[in-house]
Short mmCIF file of C-alpha atoms in Angstrom, two decimals:
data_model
loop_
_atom_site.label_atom_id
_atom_site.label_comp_id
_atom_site.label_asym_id
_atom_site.label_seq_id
_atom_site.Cartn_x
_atom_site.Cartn_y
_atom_site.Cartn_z
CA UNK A 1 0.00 0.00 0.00
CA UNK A 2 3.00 2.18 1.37
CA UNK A 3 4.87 1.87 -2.44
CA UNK A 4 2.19 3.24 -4.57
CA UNK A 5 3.16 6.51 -3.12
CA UNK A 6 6.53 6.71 -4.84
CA UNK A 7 7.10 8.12 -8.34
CA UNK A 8 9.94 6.90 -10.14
CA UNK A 9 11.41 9.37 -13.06
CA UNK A 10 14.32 9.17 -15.39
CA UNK A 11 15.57 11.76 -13.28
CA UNK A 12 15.16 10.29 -9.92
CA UNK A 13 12.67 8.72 -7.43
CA UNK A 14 9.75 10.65 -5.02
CA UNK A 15 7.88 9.76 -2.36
CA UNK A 16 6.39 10.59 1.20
CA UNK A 17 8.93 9.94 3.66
CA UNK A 18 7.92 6.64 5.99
CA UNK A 19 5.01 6.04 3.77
CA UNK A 20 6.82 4.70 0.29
CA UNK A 21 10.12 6.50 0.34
CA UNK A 22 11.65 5.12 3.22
CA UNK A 23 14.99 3.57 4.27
CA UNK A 24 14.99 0.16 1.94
CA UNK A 25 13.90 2.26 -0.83
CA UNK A 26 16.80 4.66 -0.69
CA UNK A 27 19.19 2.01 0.00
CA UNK A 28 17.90 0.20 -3.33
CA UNK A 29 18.10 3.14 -5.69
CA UNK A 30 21.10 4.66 -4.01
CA UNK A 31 22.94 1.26 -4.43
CA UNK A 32 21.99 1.37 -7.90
CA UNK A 33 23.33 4.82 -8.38
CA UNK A 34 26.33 3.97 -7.29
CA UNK A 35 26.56 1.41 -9.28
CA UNK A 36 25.85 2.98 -12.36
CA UNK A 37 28.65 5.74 -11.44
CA UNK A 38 31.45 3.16 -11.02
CA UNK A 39 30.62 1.75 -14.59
CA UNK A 40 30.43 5.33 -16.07
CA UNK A 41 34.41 6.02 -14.92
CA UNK A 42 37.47 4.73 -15.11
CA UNK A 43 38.47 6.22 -12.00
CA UNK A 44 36.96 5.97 -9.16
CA UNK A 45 34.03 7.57 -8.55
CA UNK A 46 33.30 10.69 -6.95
CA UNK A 47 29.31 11.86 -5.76
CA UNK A 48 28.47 15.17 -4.06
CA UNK A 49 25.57 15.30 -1.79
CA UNK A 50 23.44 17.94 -1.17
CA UNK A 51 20.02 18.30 0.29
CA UNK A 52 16.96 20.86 1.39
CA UNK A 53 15.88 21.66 4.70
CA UNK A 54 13.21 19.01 5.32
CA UNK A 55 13.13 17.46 8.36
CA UNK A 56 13.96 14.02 6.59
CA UNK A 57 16.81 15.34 5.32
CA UNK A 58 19.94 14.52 7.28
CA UNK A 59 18.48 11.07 7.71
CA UNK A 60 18.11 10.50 3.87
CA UNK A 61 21.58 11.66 3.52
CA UNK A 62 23.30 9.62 6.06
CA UNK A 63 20.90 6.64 4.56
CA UNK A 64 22.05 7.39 0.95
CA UNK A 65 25.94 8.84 1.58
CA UNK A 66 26.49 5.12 3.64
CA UNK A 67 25.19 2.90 0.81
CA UNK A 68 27.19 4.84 -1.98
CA UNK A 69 30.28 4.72 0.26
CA UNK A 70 29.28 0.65 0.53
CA UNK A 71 28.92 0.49 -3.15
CA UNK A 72 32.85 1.97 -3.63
CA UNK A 73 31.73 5.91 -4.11
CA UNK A 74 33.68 8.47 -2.48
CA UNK A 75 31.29 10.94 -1.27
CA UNK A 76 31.56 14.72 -0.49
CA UNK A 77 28.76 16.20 1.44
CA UNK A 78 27.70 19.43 0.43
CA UNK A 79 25.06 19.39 3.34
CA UNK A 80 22.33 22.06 3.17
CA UNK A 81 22.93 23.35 -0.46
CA UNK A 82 20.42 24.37 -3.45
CA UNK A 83 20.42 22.16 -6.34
CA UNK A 84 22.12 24.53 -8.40
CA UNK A 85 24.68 24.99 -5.55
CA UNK A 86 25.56 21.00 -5.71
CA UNK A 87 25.38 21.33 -9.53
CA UNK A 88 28.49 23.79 -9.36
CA UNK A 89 29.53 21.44 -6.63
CA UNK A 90 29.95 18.47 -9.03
CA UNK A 91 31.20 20.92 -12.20
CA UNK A 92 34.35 22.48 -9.28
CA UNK A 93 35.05 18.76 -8.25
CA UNK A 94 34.81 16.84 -12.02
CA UNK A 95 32.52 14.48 -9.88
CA UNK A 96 31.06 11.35 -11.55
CA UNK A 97 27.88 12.75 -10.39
CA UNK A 98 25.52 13.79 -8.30
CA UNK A 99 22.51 13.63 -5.90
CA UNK A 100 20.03 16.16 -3.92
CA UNK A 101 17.76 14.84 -1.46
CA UNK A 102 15.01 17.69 -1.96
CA UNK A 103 11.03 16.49 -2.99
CA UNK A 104 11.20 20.33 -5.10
CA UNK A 105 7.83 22.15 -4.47
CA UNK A 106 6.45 18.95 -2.79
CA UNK A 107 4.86 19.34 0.46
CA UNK A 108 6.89 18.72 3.70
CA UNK A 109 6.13 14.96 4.12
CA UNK A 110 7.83 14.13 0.61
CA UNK A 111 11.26 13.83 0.19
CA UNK A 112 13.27 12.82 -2.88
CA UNK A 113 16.55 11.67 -4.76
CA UNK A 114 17.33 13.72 -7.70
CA UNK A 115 20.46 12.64 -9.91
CA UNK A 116 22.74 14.15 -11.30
CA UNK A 117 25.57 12.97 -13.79
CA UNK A 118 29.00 13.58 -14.73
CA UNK A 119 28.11 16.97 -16.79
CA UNK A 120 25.79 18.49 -13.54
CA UNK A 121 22.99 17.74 -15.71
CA UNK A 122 19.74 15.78 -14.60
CA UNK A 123 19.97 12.17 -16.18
CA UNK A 124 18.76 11.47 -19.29
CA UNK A 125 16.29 9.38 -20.39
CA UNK A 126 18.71 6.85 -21.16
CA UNK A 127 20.48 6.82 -17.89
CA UNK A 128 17.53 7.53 -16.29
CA UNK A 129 16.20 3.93 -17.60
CA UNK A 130 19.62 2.32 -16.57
CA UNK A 131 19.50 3.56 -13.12
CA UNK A 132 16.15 2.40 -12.15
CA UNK A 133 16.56 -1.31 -14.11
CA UNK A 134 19.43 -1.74 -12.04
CA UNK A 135 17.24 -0.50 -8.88
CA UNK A 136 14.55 -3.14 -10.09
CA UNK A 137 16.89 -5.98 -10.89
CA UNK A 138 18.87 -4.95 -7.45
CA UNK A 139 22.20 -5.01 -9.47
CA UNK A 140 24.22 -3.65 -7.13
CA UNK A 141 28.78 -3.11 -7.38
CA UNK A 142 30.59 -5.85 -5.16
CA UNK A 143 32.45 -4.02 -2.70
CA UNK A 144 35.11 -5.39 -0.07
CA UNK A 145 36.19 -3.22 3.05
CA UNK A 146 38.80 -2.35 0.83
CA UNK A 147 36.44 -0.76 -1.39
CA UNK A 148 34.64 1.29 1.10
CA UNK A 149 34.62 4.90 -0.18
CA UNK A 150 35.70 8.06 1.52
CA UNK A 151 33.47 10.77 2.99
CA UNK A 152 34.56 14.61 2.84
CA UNK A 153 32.44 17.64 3.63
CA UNK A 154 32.46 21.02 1.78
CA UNK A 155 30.58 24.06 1.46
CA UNK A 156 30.01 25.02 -2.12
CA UNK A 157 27.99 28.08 -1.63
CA UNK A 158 30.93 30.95 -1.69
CA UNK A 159 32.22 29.10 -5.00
CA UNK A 160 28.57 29.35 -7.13
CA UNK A 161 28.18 32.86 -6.21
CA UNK A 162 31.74 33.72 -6.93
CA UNK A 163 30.93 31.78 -10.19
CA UNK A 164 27.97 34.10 -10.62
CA UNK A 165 29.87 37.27 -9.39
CA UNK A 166 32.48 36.40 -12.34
CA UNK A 167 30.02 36.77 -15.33
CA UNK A 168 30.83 38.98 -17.73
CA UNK A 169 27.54 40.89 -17.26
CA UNK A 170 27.70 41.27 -13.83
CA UNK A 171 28.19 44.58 -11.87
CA UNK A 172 28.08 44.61 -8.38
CA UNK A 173 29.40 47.87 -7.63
CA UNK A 174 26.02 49.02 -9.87
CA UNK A 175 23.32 47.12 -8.23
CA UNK A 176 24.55 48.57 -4.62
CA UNK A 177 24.64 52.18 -5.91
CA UNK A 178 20.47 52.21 -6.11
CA UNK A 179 20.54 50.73 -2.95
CA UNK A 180 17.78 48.56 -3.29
CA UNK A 181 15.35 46.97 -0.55
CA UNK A 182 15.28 43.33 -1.05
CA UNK A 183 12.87 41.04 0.73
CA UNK A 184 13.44 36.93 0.75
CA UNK A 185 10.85 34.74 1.15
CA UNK A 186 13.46 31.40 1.93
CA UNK A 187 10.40 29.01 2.65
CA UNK A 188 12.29 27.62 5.36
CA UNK A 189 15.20 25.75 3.79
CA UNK A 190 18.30 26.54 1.55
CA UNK A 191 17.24 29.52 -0.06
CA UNK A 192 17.09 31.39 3.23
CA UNK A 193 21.02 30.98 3.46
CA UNK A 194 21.90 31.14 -0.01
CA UNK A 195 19.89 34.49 -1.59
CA UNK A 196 20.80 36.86 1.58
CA UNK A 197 24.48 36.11 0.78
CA UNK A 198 24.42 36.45 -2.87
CA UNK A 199 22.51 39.63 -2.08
CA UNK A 200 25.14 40.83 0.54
CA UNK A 201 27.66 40.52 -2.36
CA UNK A 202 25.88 42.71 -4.42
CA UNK A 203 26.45 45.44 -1.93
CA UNK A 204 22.64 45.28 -0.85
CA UNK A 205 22.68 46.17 2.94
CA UNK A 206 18.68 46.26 3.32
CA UNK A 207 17.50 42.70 3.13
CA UNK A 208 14.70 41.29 4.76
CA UNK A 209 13.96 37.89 5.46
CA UNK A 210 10.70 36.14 5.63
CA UNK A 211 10.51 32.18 6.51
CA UNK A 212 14.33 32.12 7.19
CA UNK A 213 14.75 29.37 9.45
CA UNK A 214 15.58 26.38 7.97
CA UNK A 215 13.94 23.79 9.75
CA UNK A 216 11.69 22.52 6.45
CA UNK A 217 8.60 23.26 8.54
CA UNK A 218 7.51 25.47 5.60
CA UNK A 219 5.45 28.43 6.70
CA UNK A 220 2.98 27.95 3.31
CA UNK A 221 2.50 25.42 0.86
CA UNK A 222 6.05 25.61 -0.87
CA UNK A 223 5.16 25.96 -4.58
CA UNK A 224 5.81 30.19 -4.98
CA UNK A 225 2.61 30.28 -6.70
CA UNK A 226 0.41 33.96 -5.62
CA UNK A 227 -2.29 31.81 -3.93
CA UNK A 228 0.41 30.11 -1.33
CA UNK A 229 2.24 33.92 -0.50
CA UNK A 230 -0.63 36.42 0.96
CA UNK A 231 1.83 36.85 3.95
CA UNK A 232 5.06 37.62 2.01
CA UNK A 233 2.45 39.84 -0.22
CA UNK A 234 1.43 41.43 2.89
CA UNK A 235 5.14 42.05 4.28
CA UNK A 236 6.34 43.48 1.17
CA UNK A 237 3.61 46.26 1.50
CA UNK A 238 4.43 47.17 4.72
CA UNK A 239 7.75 47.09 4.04
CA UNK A 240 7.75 49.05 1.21
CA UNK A 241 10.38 47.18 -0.08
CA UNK A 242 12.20 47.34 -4.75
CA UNK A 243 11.79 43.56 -5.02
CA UNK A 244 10.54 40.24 -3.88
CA UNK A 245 12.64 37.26 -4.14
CA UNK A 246 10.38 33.95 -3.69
CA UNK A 247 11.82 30.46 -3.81
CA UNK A 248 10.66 26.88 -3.48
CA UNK A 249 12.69 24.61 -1.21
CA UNK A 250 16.01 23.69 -3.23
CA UNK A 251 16.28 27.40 -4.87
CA UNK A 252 16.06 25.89 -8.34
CA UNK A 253 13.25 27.79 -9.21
CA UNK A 254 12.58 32.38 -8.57
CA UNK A 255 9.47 34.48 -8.54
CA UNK A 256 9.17 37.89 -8.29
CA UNK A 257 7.22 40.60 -6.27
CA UNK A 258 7.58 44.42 -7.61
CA UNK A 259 8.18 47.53 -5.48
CA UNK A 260 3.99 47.30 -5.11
CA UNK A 261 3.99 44.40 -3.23
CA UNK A 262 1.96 43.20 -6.70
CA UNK A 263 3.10 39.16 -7.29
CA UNK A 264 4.83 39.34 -10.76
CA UNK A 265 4.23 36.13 -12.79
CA UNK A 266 6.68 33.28 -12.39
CA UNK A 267 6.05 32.57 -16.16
CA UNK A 268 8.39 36.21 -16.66
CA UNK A 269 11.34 35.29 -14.44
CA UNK A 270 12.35 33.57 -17.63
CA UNK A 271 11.37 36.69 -20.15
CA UNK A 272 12.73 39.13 -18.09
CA UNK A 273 16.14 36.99 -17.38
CA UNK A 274 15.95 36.80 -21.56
CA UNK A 275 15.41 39.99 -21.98
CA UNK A 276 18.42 41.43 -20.22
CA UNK A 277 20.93 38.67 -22.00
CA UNK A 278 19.82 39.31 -25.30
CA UNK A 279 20.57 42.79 -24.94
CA UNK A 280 24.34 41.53 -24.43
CA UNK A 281 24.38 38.12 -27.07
CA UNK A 282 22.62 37.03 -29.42
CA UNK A 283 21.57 33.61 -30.19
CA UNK A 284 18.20 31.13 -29.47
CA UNK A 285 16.15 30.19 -26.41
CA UNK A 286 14.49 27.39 -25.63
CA UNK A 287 11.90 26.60 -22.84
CA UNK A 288 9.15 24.04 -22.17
CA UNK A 289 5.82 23.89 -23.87
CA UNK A 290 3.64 25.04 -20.43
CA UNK A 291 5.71 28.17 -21.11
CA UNK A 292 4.08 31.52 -21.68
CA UNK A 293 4.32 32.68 -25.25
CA UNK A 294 5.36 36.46 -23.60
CA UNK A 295 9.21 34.71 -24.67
CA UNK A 296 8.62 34.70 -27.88
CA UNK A 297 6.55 38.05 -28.04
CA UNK A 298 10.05 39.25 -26.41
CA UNK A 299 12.17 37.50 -29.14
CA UNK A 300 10.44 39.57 -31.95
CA UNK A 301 12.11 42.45 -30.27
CA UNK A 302 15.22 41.28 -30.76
CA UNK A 303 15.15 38.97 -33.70
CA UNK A 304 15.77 35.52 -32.04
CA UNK A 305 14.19 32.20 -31.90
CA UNK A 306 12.18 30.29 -29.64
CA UNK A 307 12.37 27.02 -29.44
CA UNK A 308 9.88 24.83 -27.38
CA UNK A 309 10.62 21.16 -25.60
CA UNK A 310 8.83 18.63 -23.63
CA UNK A 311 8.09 19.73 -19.60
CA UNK A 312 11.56 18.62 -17.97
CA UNK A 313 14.35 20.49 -17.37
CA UNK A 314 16.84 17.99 -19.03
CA UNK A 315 14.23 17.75 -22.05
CA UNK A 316 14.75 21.63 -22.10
CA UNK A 317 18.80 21.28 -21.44
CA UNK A 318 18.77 18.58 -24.07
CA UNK A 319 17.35 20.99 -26.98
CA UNK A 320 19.52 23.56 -25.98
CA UNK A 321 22.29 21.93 -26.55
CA UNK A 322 20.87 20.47 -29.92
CA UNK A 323 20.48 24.17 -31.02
CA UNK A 324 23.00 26.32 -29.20
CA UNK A 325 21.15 27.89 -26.94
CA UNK A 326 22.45 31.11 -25.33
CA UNK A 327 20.10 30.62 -22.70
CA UNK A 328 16.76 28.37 -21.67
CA UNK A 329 14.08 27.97 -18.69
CA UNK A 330 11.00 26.79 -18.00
CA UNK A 331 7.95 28.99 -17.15
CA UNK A 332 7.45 27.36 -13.06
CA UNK A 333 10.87 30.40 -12.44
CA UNK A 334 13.38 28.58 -14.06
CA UNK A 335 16.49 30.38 -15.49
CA UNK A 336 19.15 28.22 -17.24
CA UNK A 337 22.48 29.72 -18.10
CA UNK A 338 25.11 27.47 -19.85
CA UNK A 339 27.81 29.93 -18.66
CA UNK A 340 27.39 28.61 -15.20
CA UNK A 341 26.11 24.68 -15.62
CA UNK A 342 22.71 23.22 -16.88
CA UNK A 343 20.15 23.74 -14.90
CA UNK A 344 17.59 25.99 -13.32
CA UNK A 345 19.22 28.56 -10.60
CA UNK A 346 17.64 31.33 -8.76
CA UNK A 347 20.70 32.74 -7.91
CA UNK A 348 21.55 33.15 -11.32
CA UNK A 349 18.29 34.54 -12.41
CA UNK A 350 17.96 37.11 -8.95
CA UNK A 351 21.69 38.42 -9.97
CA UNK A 352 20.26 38.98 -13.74
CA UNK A 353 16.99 41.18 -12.67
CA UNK A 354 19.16 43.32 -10.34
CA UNK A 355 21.66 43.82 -12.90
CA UNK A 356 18.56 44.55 -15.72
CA UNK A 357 17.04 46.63 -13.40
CA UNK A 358 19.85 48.55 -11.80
CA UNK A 359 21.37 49.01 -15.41
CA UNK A 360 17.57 50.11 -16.86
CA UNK A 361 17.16 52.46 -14.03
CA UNK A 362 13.74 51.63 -13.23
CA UNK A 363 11.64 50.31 -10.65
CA UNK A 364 10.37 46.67 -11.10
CA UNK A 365 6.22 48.07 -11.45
CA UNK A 366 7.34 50.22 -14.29
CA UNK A 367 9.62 48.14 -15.83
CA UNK A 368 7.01 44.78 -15.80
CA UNK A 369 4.83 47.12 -17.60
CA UNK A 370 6.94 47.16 -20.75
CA UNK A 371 6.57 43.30 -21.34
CA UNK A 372 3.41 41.27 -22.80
CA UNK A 373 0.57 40.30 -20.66
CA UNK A 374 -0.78 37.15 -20.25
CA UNK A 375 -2.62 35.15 -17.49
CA UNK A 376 -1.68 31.53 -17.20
CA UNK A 377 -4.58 29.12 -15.24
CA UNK A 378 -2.77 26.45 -13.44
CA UNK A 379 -4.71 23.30 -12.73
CA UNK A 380 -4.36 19.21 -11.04
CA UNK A 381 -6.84 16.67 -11.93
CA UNK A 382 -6.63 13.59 -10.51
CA UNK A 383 -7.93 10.51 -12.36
CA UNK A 384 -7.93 7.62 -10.32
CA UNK A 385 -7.69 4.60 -12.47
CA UNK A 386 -7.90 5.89 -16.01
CA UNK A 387 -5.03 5.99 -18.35
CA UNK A 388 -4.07 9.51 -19.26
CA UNK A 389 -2.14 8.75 -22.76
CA UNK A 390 -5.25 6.22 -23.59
CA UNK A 391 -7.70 10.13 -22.73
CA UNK A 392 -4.86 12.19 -24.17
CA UNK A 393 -5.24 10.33 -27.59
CA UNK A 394 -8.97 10.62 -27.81
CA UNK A 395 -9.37 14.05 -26.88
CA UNK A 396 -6.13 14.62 -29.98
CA UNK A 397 -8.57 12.84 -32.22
CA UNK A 398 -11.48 15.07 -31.27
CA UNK A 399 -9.13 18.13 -32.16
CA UNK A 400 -7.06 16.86 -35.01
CA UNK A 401 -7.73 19.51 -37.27
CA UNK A 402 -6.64 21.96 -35.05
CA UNK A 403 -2.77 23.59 -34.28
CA UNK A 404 -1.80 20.90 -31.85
CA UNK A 405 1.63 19.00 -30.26
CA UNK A 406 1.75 15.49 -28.91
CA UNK A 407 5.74 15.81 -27.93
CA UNK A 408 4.65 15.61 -24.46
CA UNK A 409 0.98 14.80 -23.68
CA UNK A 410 -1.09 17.00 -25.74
CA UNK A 411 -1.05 20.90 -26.54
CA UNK A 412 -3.48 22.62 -28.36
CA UNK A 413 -2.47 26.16 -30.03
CA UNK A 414 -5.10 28.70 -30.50
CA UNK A 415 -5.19 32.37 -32.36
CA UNK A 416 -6.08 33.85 -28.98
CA UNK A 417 -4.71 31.12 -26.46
CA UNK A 418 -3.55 27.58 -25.86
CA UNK A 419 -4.03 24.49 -23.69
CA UNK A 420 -1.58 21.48 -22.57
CA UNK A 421 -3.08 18.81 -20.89
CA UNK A 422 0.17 16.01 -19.62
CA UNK A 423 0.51 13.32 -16.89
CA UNK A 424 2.65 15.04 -14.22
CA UNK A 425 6.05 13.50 -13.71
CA UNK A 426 6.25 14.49 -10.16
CA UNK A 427 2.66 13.72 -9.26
CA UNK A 428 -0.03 11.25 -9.71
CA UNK A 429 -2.37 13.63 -11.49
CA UNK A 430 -3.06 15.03 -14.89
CA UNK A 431 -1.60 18.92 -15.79
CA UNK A 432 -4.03 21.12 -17.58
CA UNK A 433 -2.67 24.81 -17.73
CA UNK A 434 -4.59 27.30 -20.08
CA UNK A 435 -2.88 30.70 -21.25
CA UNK A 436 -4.78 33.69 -22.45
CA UNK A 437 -4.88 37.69 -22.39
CA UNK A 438 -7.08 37.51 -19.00
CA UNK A 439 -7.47 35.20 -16.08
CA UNK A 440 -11.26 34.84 -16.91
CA UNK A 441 -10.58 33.64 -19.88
CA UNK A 442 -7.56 31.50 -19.40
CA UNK A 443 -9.23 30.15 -16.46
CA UNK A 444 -12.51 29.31 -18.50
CA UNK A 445 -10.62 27.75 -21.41
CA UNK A 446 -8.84 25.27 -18.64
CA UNK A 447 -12.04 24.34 -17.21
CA UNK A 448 -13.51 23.49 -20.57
CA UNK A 449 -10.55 21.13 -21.73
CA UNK A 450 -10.80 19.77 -17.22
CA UNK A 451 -14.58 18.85 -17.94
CA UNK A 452 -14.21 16.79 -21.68
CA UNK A 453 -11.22 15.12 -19.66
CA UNK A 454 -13.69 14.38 -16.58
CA UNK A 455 -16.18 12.90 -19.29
CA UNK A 456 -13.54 11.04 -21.12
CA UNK A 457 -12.17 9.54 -17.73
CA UNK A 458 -15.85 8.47 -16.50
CA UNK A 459 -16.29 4.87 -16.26
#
């Protein structure tokens, strides 16, 4: 009963802690990990371990650092680090790869192992299917005490935002001259450390801190979606503050509140992050198909391309390597810089809107008024026992003459809109998000598609 609440993933495995992820489970897929590392080197092979602040956190680690050590790993543990932090981590150390303990925007109970390999990167599909046959099969490396591998602890923070500090872009000494008043919402875990001191390198004396213990007993549902941050909202008011920094639990992903205390759409992290770079490079983006089309209304501007990939961040990483990408994301606050490593960072995408901003002269309100406006409805639908690719593939038949993509469950393009309707790969339910010029609308056009599905799913 227990194991039908774990989700297994090319990238990894997730589950509630004690209730499907628990310490046989980590043992098995950590084993296998490990395993898969030693046959991917000819050395031997080095993993750096990072994790959230849950409260299951050090317990996963010592669970997971143990059975790679038993399996012939040397392990360094980055302890409480963001996911972008122990990417750098494993780029610094040419590491064979990688693995944060961190469940993401999951609530507190879940916990999870996300994988990393040699280039920083998420697995691929590929490796992703290796690693979990050898999980099911329980192929596991034979080890002797002489094989036991070493354990080493480092902090890896200082070196990513020295890495970030370094870009050619970058100009602290400019940010600190408008003084700006930063609030950070750290929802309890890594971010709480790691955004005060990237901002305290920027020169920014005036930083408030919301949820900035890091016990993992997040204050609000840890998604930084508007409906989970009337608080933070609230604070930034009062405070009066230039800018809201909002982050889920492993800092991967950044929102935005402006010098109103108004929530500024996740989906423009991304656009705004674009926006600045392409005033410095020039070259493609790509980012995921739940993405707002404001990217590519920005690209017009500027002459470049958009190019869209299946929801994933190595799906995304994948096709921006395929095109030569000067930059990617994904629309959830995502910013992906190949300067740095592949994947989604806040820090990276916080130092690039105080940099556009301080360089632009403008306040945040003003400035989010210069890019296109859309309203993106968000929505879950659980289905219980029927298939979603077997309701996916009649509702693609219903629409066939339409403007549609079935890369990754189904998308349907409209003149004044779209919808994407996809099984979720971190939980058991079925995505439907709806864009469109208002929230009425957006909202009424995900409905629509969330009631054929309901019929479709009926018994």
């Amino acid at each position: 009963m227990a194991e039908k609440t774990l989700i297994t993933g090319i990238s990894g495995i997730r589950g509630i802690f004690g209730a499907g992820l628990d310490a046989a489970v980590l043992v098995r897929y950590a084993a296998a990990y490990g395993t898969w590392c030693k046959r991917h080197t000819e050395k031997r092979p080095v993993v750096v371990v990072g994790r959230d602040a849950r409260v299951s956190g050090p317990i996963c680690a010592r669970i997971v650092i143990a059975t790679l050590q038993s399996v012939g790993c040397d392990v360094i543990d980055a302890g409480l680090a963001p996911t972008p932090t122990v990417a750098m981590a494993v780029l610094l150390e040419r590491a064979t790869g990688g693995v944060i303990l961190s469940a993401s925007h999951n609530p507190a109970e879940w916990n999870a192992l996300k994988l990393l390999n040699e280039h920083s990167e998420f697995l691929s599909a590929d490796e992703g299917r290796e690693v979990m046959q050898m999980a099911d099969e329980g192929q596991v490396a034979a080890s002797t005490i002489d094989d036991i591998g070493g354990l080493s602890r480092k902090d890896y923070l200082d070196a990513h935002i020295n890495s970030i500090l370094a870009l050619d872009f970058v100009d602290p000494a400019k940010v600190a001259a408008q003084e700006f008043r930063v609030l950070v919402d750290g929802i309890n875990s890594v971010g709480a450390i790691a955004l005060p001191r990237l901002l305290e390198r920027f020169g920014i004396e005036d930083i408030h801190v919301l949820n900035g213990d890091p016990t993992g007993r997040f204050a609000h549902p840890a998604e930084p979606l508007p409906e989970h941050l009337d608080s933070t909202l609230a604070a930034a008011r009062e405070l009066q503050l230039d800018l809201g920094l909002v982050v889920d639990p492993d800092a991967d992903r950044l929102a935005l509140i402006d010098d109103r205390g108004d929530y500024v759409s996740e989906e423009l992290t991304q656009v705004m992050a674009a926006d600045f770079l392409w005033q410095r490079r020039k070259g493609p983006f790509v980012t995921n198909l739940s993405s707002s089309r404001a990217i590519e209304d920005v690209a017009r501007r500027y002459d470049m391309t958009v190019y869209r990939a299946a929801v994933g961040e190595i799906n995304v990483v994948k096709k921006m390597q395929e095109v030569g990408a000067v930059m990617g994301g994904e629309g959830n606050g995502g910013v992906i810089l190949p300067d740095l490593h592949y994947g989604r960072d806040s820090l990276v995408g916080a130092a690039m809107i105080l940099q556009h901003l301080a360089e632009q002269g403008t306040s945040m309100s003003a400035y989010r008024k210069t890019l296109p406006t859309y309203t993106i409805s968000k929505n879950k639908l659980a289905l219980g026992a029927a298939d979603p690719d077997e309701i996916l593939d009649r509702l693609a038949d219903r629409y066939r003459s339409s403007d549609m993509s079935m890369v990754d469950g189904l998308k349907i393009n409209f003149t004044d809109g779209w919808v994407h309707l996809r099984a979720s790969n971190t939980e058991p339910v079925l995505r439907v998000y709806a864009e469109a010029s208002t929230s009425q609308e957006a909202n009424r056009l995900a409905h629509a598609f969330m009631r054929e599905v309901q019929v479709l799913a009926a018994p």
